[in-house]
Coordinates of C-alpha atoms and ligand atoms in Angstrom, one line a residue:
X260 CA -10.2 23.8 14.3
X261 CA -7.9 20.7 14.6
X262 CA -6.4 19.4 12.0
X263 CA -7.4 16.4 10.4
X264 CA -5.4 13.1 12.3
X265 CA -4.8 11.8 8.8
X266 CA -2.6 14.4 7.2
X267 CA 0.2 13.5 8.7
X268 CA -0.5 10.6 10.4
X269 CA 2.4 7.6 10.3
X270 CA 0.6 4.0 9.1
X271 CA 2.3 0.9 9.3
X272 CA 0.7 -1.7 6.9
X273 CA 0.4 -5.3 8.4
X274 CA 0.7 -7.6 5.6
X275 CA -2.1 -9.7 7.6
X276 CA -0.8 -13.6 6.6
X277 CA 2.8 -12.7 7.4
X278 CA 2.6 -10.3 11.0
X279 CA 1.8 -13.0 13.7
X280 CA 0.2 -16.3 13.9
X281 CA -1.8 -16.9 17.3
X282 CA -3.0 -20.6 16.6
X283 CA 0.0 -22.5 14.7
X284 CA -0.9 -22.7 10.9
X285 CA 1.9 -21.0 9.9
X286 CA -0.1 -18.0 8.8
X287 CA -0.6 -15.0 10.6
X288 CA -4.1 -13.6 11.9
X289 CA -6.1 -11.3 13.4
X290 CA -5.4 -12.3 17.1
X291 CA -1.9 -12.6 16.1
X292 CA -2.2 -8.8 14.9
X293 CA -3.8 -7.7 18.4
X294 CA -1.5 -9.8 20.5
X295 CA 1.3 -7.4 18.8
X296 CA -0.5 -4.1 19.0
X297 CA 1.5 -3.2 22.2
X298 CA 4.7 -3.4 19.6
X299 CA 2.9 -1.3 17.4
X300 CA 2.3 1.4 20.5
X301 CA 6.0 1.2 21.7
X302 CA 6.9 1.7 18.2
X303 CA 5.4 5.2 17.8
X304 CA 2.9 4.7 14.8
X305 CA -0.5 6.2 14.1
X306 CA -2.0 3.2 13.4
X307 CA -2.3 0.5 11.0
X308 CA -3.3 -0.9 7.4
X309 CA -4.7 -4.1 7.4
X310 CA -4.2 -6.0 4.1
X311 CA -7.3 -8.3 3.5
X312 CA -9.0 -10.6 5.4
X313 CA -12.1 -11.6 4.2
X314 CA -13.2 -14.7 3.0
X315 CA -11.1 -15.3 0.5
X316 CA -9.4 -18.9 -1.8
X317 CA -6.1 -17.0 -1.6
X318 CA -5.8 -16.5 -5.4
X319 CA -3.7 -13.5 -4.9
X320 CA -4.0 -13.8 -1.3
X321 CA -7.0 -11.9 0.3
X322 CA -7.3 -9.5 -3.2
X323 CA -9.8 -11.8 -4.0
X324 CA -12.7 -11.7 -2.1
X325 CA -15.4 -14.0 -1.9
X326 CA -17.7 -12.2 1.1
X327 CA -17.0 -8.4 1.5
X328 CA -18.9 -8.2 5.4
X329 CA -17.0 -11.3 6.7
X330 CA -13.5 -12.4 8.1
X331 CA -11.9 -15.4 7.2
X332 CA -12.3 -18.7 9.1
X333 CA -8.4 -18.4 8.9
X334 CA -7.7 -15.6 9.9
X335 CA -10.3 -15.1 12.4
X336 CA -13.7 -14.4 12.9
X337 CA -15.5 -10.9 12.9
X338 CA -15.6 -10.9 16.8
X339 CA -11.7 -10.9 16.6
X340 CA -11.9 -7.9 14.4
X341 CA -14.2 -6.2 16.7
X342 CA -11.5 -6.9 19.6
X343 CA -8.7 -6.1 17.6
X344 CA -10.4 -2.4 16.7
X345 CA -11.2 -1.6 19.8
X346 CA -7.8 -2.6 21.7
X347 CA -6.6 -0.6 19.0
X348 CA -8.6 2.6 19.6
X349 CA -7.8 1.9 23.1
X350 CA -4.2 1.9 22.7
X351 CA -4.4 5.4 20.9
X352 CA -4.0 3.2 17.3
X353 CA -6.4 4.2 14.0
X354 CA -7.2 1.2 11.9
X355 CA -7.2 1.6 8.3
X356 CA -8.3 -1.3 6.5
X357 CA -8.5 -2.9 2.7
X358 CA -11.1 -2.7 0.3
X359 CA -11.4 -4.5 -3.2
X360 CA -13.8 -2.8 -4.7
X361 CA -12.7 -3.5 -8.6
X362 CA -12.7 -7.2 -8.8
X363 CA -13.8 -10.1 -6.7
X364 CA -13.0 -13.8 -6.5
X365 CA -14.3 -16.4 -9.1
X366 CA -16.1 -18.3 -6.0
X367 CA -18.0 -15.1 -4.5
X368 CA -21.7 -16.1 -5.1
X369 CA -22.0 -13.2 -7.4
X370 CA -19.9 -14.6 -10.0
X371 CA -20.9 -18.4 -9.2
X372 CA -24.4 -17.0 -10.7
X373 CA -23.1 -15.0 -13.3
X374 CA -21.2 -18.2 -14.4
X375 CA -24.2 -21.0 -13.8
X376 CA -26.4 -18.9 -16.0
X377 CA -26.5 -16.0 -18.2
X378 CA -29.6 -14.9 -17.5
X379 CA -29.3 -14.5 -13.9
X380 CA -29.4 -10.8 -12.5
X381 CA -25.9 -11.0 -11.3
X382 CA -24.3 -11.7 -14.6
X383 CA -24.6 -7.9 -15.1
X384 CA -22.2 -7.0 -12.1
X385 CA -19.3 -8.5 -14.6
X386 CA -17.8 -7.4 -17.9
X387 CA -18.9 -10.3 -20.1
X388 CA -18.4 -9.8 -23.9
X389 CA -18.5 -11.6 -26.9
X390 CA -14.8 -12.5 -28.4
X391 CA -13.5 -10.9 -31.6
X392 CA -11.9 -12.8 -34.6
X393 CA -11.9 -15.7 -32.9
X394 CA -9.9 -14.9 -29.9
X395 CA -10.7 -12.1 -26.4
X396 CA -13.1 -8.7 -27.3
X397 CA -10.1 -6.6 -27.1
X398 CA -6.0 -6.4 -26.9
X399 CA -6.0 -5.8 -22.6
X400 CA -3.4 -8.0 -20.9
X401 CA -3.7 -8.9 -17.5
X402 CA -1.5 -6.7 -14.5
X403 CA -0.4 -10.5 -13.7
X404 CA 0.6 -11.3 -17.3
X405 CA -1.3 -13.1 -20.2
X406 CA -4.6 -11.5 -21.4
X407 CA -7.2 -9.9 -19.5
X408 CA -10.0 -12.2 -20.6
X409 CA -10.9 -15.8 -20.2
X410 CA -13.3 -18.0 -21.9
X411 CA -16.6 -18.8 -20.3
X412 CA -16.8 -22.4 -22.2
X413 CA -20.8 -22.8 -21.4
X414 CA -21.8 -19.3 -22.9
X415 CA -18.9 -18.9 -25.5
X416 CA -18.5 -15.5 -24.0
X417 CA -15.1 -13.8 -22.3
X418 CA -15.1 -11.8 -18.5
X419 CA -12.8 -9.4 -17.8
X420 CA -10.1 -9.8 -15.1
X421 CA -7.5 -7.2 -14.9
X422 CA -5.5 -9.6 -12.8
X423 CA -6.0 -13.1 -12.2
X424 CA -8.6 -14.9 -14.0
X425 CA -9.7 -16.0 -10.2
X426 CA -10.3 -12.2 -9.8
X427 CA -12.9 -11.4 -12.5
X428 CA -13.8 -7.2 -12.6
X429 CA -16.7 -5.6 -11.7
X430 CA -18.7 -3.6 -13.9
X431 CA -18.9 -0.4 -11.8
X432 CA -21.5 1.1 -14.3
X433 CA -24.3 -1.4 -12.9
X434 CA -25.8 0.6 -10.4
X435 CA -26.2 -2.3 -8.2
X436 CA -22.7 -3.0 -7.6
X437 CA -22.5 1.0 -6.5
X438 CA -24.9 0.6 -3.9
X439 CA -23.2 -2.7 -3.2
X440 CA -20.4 -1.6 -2.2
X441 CA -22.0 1.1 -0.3
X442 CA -23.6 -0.8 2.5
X443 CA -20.0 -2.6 2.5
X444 CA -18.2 1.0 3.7
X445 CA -21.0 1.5 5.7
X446 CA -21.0 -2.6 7.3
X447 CA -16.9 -1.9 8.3
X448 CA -17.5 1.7 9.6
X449 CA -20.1 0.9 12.1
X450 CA -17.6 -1.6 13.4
X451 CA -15.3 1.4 13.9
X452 CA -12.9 1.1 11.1
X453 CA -10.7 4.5 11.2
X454 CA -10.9 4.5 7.1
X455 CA -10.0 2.5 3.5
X456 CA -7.6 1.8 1.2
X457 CA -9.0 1.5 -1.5
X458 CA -7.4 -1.1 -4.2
X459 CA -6.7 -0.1 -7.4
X460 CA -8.8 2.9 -7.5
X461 CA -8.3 4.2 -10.9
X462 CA -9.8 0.9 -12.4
X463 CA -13.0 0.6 -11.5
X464 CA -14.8 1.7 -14.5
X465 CA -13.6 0.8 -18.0
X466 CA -14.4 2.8 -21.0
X467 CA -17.6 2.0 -22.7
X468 CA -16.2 1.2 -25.5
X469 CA -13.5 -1.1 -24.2
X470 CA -10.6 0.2 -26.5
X471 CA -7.7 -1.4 -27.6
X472 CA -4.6 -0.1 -25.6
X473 CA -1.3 0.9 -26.7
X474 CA 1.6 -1.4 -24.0
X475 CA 4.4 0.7 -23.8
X476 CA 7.2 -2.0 -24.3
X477 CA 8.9 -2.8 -21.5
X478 CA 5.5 -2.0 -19.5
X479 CA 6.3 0.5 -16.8
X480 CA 5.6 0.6 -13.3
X481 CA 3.4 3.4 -13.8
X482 CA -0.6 2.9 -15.2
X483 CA -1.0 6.7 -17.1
X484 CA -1.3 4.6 -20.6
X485 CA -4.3 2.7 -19.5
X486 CA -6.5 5.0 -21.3
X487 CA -9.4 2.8 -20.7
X488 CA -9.2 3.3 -17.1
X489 CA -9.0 6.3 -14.9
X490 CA -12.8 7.3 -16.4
X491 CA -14.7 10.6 -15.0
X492 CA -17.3 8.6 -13.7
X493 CA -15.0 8.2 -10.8
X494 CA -15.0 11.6 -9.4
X495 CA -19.1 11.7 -8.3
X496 CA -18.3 8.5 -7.2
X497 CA -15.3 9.2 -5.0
X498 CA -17.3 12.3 -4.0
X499 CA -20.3 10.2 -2.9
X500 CA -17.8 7.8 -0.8
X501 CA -16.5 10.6 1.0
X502 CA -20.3 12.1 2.0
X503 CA -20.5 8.5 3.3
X504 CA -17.4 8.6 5.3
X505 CA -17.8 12.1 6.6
X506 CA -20.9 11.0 8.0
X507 CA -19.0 9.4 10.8
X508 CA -17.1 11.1 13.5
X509 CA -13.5 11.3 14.1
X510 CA -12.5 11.7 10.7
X511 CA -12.7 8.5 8.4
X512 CA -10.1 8.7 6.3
X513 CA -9.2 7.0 2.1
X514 CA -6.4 6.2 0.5
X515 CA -6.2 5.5 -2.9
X516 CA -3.9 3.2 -4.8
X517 CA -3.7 5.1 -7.9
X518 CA -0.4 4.5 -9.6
X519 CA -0.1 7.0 -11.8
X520 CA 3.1 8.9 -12.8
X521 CA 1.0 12.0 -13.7
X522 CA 0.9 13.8 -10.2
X523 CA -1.5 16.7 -11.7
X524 CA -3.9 13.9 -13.1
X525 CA -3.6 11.7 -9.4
X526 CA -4.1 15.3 -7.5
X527 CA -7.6 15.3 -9.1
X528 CA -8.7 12.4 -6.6
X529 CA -7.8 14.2 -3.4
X530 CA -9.6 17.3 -4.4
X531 CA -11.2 18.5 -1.1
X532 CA -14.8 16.8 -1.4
X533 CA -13.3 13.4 -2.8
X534 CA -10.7 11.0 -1.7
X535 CA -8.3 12.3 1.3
X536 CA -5.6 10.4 0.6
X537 CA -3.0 8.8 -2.7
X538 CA 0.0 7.0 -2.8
X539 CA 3.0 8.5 -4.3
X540 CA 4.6 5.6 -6.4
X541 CA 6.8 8.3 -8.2
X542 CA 9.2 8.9 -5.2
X543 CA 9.0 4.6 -4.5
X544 CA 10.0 3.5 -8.2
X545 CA 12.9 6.3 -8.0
X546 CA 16.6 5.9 -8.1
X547 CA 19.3 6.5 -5.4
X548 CA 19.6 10.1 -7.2
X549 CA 19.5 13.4 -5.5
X550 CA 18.6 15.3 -8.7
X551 CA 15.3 12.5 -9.5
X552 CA 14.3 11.9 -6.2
X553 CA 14.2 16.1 -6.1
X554 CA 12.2 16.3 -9.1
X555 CA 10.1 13.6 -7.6
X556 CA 9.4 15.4 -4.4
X557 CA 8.6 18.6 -6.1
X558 CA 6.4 17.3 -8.6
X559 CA 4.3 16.2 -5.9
X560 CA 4.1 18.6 -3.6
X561 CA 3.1 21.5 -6.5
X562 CA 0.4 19.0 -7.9
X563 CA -1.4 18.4 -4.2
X564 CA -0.2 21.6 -2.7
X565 CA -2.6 22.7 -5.8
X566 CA -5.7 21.2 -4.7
X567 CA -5.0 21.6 -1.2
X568 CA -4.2 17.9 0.1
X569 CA -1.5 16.6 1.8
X570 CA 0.9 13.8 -0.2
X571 CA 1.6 10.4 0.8
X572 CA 4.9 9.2 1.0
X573 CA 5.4 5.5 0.6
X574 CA 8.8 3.2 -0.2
X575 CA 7.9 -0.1 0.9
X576 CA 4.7 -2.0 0.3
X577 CA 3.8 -5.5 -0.4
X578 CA 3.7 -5.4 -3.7
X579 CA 7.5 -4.3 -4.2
X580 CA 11.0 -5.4 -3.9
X581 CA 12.4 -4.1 -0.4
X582 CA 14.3 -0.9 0.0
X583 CA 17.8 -1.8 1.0
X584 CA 17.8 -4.7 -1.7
X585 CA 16.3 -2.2 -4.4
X586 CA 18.9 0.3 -3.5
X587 CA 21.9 -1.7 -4.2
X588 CA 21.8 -4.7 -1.4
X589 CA 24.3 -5.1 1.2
X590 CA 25.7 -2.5 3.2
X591 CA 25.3 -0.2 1.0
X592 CA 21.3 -0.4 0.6
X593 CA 21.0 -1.2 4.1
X594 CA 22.5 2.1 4.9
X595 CA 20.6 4.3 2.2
X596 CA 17.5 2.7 3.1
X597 CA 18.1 4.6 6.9
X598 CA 18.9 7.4 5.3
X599 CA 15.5 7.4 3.0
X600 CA 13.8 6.8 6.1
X601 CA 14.5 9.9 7.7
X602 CA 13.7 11.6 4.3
X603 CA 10.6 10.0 4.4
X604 CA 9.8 10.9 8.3
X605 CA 10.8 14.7 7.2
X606 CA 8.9 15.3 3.7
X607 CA 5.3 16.9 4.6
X608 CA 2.4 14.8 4.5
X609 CA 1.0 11.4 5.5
X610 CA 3.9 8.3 5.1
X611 CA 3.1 4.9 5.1
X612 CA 5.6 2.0 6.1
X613 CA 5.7 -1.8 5.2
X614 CA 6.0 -4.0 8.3
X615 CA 9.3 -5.3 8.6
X616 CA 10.5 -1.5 7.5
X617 CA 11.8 -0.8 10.6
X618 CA 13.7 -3.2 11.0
X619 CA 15.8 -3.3 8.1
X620 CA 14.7 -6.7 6.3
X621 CA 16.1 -7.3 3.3
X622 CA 13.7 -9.0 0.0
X623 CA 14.4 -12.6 0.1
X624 CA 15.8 -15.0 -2.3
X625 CA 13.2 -18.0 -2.1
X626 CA 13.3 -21.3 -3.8
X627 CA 10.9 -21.4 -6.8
X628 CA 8.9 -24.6 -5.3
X629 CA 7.6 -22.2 -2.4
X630 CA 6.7 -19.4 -4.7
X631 CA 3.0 -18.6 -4.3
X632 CA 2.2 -15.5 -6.0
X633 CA 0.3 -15.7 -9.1
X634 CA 2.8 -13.1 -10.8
X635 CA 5.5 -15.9 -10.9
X636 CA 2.7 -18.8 -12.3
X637 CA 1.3 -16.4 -14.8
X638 CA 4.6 -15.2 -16.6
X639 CA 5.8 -19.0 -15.9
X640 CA 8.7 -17.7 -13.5
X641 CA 9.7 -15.0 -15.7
X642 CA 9.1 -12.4 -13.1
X643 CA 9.9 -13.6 -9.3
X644 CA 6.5 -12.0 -8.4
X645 CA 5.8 -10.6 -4.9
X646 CA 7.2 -13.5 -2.0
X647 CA 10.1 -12.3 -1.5
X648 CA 9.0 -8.8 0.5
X649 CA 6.2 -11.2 2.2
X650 CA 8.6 -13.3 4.1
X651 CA 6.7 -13.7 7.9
X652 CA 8.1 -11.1 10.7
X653 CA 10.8 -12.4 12.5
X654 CA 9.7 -11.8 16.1
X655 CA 12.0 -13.1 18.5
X656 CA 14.5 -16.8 18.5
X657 CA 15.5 -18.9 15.7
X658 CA 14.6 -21.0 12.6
X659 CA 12.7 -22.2 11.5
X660 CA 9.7 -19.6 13.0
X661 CA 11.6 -16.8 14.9
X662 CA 8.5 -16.2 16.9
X663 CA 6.2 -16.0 14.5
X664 CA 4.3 -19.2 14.9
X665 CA 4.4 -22.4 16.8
X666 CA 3.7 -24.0 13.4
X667 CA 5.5 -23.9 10.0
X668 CA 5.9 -20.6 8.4
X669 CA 4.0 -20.3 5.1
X670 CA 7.2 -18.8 3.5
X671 CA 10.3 -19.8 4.6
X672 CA 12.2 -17.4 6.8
X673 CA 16.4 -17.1 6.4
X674 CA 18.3 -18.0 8.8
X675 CA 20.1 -15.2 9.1
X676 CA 17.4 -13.1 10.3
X677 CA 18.6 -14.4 13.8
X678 CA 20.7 -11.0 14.0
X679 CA 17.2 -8.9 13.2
X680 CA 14.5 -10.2 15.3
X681 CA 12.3 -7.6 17.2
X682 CA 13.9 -8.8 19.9
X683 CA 17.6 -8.7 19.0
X684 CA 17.2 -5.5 17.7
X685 CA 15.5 -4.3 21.1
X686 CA 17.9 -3.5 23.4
X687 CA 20.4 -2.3 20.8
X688 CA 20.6 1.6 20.6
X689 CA 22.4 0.9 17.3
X690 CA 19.9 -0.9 16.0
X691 CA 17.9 -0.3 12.8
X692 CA 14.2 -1.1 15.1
X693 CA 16.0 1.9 17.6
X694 CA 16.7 4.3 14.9
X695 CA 13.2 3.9 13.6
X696 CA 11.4 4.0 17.2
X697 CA 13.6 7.5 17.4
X698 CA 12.5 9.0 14.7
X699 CA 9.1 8.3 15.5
X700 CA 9.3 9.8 18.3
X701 CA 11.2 12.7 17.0
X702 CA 8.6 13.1 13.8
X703 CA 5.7 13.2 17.1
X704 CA 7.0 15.8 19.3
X705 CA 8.3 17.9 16.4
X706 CA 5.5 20.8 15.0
X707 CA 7.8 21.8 12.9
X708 CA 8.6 18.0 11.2
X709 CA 4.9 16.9 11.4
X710 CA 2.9 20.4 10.5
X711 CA 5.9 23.1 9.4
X712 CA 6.6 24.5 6.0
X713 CA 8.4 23.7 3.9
X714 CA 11.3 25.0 1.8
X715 CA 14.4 23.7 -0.3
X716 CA 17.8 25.0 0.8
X717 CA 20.8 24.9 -2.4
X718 CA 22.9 22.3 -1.5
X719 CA 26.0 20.9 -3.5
X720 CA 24.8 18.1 -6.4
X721 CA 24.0 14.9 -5.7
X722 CA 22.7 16.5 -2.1
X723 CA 19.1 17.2 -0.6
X724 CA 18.5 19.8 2.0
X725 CA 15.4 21.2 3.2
X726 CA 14.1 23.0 6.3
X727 CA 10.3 22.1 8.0
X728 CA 9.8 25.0 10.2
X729 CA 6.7 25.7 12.5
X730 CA 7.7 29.5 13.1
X731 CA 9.0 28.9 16.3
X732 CA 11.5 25.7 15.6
X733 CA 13.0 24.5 12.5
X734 CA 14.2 21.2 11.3
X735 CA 16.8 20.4 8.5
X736 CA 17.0 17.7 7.3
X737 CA 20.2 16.9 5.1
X738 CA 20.6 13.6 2.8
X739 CA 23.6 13.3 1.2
X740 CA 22.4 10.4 -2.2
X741 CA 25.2 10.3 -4.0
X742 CA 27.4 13.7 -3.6
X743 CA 30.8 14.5 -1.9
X744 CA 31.1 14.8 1.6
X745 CA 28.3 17.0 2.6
X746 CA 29.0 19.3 5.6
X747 CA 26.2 19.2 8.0
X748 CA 24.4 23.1 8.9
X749 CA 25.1 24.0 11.8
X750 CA 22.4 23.2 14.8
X751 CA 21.5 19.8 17.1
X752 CA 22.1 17.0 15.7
X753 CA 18.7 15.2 16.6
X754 CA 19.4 12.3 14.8
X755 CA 21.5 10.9 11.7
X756 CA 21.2 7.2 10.0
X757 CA 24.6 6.5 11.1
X758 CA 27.8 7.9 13.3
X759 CA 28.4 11.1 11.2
X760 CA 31.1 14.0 12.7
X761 CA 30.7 17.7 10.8
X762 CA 30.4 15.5 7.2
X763 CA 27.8 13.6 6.0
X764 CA 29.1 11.0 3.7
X765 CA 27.5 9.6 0.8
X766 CA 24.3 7.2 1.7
X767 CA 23.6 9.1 4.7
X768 CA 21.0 11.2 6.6
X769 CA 20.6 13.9 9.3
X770 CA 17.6 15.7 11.2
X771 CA 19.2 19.2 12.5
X772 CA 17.5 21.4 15.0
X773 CA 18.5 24.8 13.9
Ligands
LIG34 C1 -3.2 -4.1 -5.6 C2 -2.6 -4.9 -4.5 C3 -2.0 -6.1 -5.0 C4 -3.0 -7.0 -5.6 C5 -3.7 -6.2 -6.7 C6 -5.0 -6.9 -7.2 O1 -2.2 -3.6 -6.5 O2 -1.8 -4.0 -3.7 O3 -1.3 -6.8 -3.9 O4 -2.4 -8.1 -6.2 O5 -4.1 -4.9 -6.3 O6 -6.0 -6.8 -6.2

């Protein structure tokens, strides 16, 4: 039997509103996307993650939904999508896309009802509760900042919204919204979608009795204290998704965003009858450190090597900082960044990359007036929030659109991204876009990288080295984080993340064929 195309498969996530623009708004779109899915081919991915695009107000940007079986005017229309997926298929490219399932937006109809009367049957798809003491029904603060309830003035009761208060939560135990969201899988895999991510996954049903929670102080990165979510009632419902799913050929696939710190208690998702698929956020919110990012890997490979599922390795998303600015900025993050890559490319499982990934962009400083994401409004610019990694594709040209639109750019793009357009970075062999297509290719053609075991070798501190072999070939692969001079095994160098000679210096990478 094959194996599964998904358990080791290379996505590249399109952050839809900033890939390409095909009709000058300055935001980018679904024929934008297919006009650049030769780029995608060339470049040596499995396929893609599409971000939202439904009808949405743009709240938080397509995580709130206001029609689940629909594409906005916007961004397109469903007969785009159609085309897009099958030019995909055609071009050998899966296409994973977005689904919301734990909040939607204030204006889909089912909250417009909820809100215009209480009675009305849809009310019950929402967490509406009367307020305690005067103020919210319980302690929760919103992921965005503030608290996790507003105040319905007309029936002096308070809905739930784990993030915005434009994105109120769904009460997943009303059966309706479960069979809901059921004919929505179904609606987007008879239009041949390759498989979900599924947004926030661990939230969808909050304990019954809505507990006060405990913040940790300051709040980490990681959601294990949120006692009131991650509830059992998730695993028959998981397990039901994945009947669903299975029920289609060629191997739909899920990924959950479950960011949990816990790998034992996030292996429990990707048991073998439920989810396929969970981001590792433990390996993105580590340091530059041989010894954690070890730990890191470890941790996660015991905990889904224990249930039988392949990890997901992820360091760049559009929800965080950029790599080479979170590892230090400047040279020196740019060149670590090239080195995690081919860490990433060499670690067994599925990865995931950001667009913009491959071709080194660094997170962007922006001006506060063209700020847009509700992060910064809601902690009133104490946090930068989430711009500054969205920043359009630079494509090909100049200011002020590098080729990503004939319009204006919805976020301003720096001017010196001159020296990093796709096609600056095209014809360099040096390049960071080259380096990337390589490994690709490399990762590909390699049993041993995509499907081999694999086992630590010692290495001197501050070091990683580890061996992927297929029985017939094996591949080192050597980082040097933050040790002394590192000399490289002996074997083919197939490819390092810069000039190396015996000695891998600090900040550096290399794939050996041994
Ligand atoms: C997820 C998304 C993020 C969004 C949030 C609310 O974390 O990745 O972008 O803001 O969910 O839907």
């Amino acid at each position: 039997m094959t194996r599964p195309w998904w358990r080791n498969a290379v996505i590249y996530e399109i952050y839809v509103r900033s890939f390409a623009d095909s009709d000058g708004d300055g935001v980018g779109d679904l024929s934008g996307i297919r006009s650049r899915l030769p780029y995608l081919r060339a470049l040596g991915v499995d396929g893609t993650w599409l971000t939202p695009f439904y009808p949405s107000p743009g709240a938080d940007h397509g995580y709130d939904v206001s029609d689940y079986v629909d594409v906005d005017p916007r961004l397109g229309t469903l007969e785009d999508f159609d085309v897009l997926v099958a030019d995909a298929h055609a071009l050998g490219l899966r296409v994973v896309i977005d689904i919301v399932p734990n909040h939607t937006s204030s204006e889909h109809a089912w909250f417009r009802n909820a809100l215009s009367d209480p009675q009305h049957a849809d009310r019950a798809r929402y967490v509406f509760r009367p307020g305690r003491d005067g103020g919210p029904p319980n302690n929760w603060t919103s992921a965005f900042g503030g608290p996790a309830w507003t105040l319905d003035q007309a029936s002096g009761k308070y809905y739930l919204h784990f993030f915005a208060p434009e994105q109120p939560d769904l009460d997943w135990h009303n059966e309706t919204v479960q069979a809901d969201f059921e004919r929505i899988l179904r609606f987007w895999l008879d239009r041949g979608v390759d498989g979900f991510r599924i947004d926030v996954a661990q939230a969808l049903f909050k304990a019954r009795d809505l507990h006060d929670m405990q913040v940790p102080e300051p709040r980490p990165p990681f959601g294990d204290w949120l006692t009131a979510l991650q509830q059992p009632e998730l695993h028959p419902l998981y397990r039901r998704w994945r009947q669903i799913a299975d029920g289609y050929p060629g191997g739909r696939v899920y990924v959950a965003e479950i960011v949990l710190e816990d790998q034992v208690a996030l292996a429990q998702y990707v048991r073998p009858d439920e989810l396929q698929l969970a981001f590792n956020f433990t390996f993105l919110h580590e340091q530059w450190n041989a010894e954690a990012l070890r730990g890191r890997i470890r941790e996660t490979l015991d905990a889904f090597g224990g249930v039988g599922a392949p990890a997901s390795w992820v360091l760049e998303n559009h929800d965080v900082t950029r790599l080479p600015t979170r590892y230090g900025g400047g040279e020196e993050g740019r060149r670590r960044a090239k080195a995690a890559a081919l860490l990433l490319l060499a670690l067994p499982g599925a990865v995931f990359l950001y667009a913009g990934q491959e071709l080194g962009l660094e997170e962007v400083e922006l001006p506060d007036e063209c700020r847009e994401d509700p992060i910064f409004f809601r902690t009133n610019g104490e946090q930068a929030g989430r711009d500054g990694c969205r920043v359009p594709i630079p494509w090909s040209g100049g200011p002020p659109a590098f080729g990503f639109t004939t319009g204006t750019p919805w976020l301003p793009m720096p001017h010196a991204w001159v020296e990093l357009t796709v096609a600056a970075q095209e014809h360099h062999s040096s390049s960071s876009l080259a380096f990337h297509r390589t490994a690709f290719a490399l990762r590909r053609e390699s049993e041993a990288l995509r499907e081999g075991m694999f086992s630590w070798r010692e290495s001197p501190p501050g070091t990683l080295l580890f061996e992927r072999s297929d029985g017939g070939a094996t591949v080192l692969c050597a980082v040097n984080v933050d040790g002394d001079p590192l000399e490289l095994p002996a074997g083919d160098v197939l490819l390092a993340s810069e000039e190396v000679g015996s000695l891998l210096p600090p900040g550096a990478a290399a794939w050996t064929r041994i």
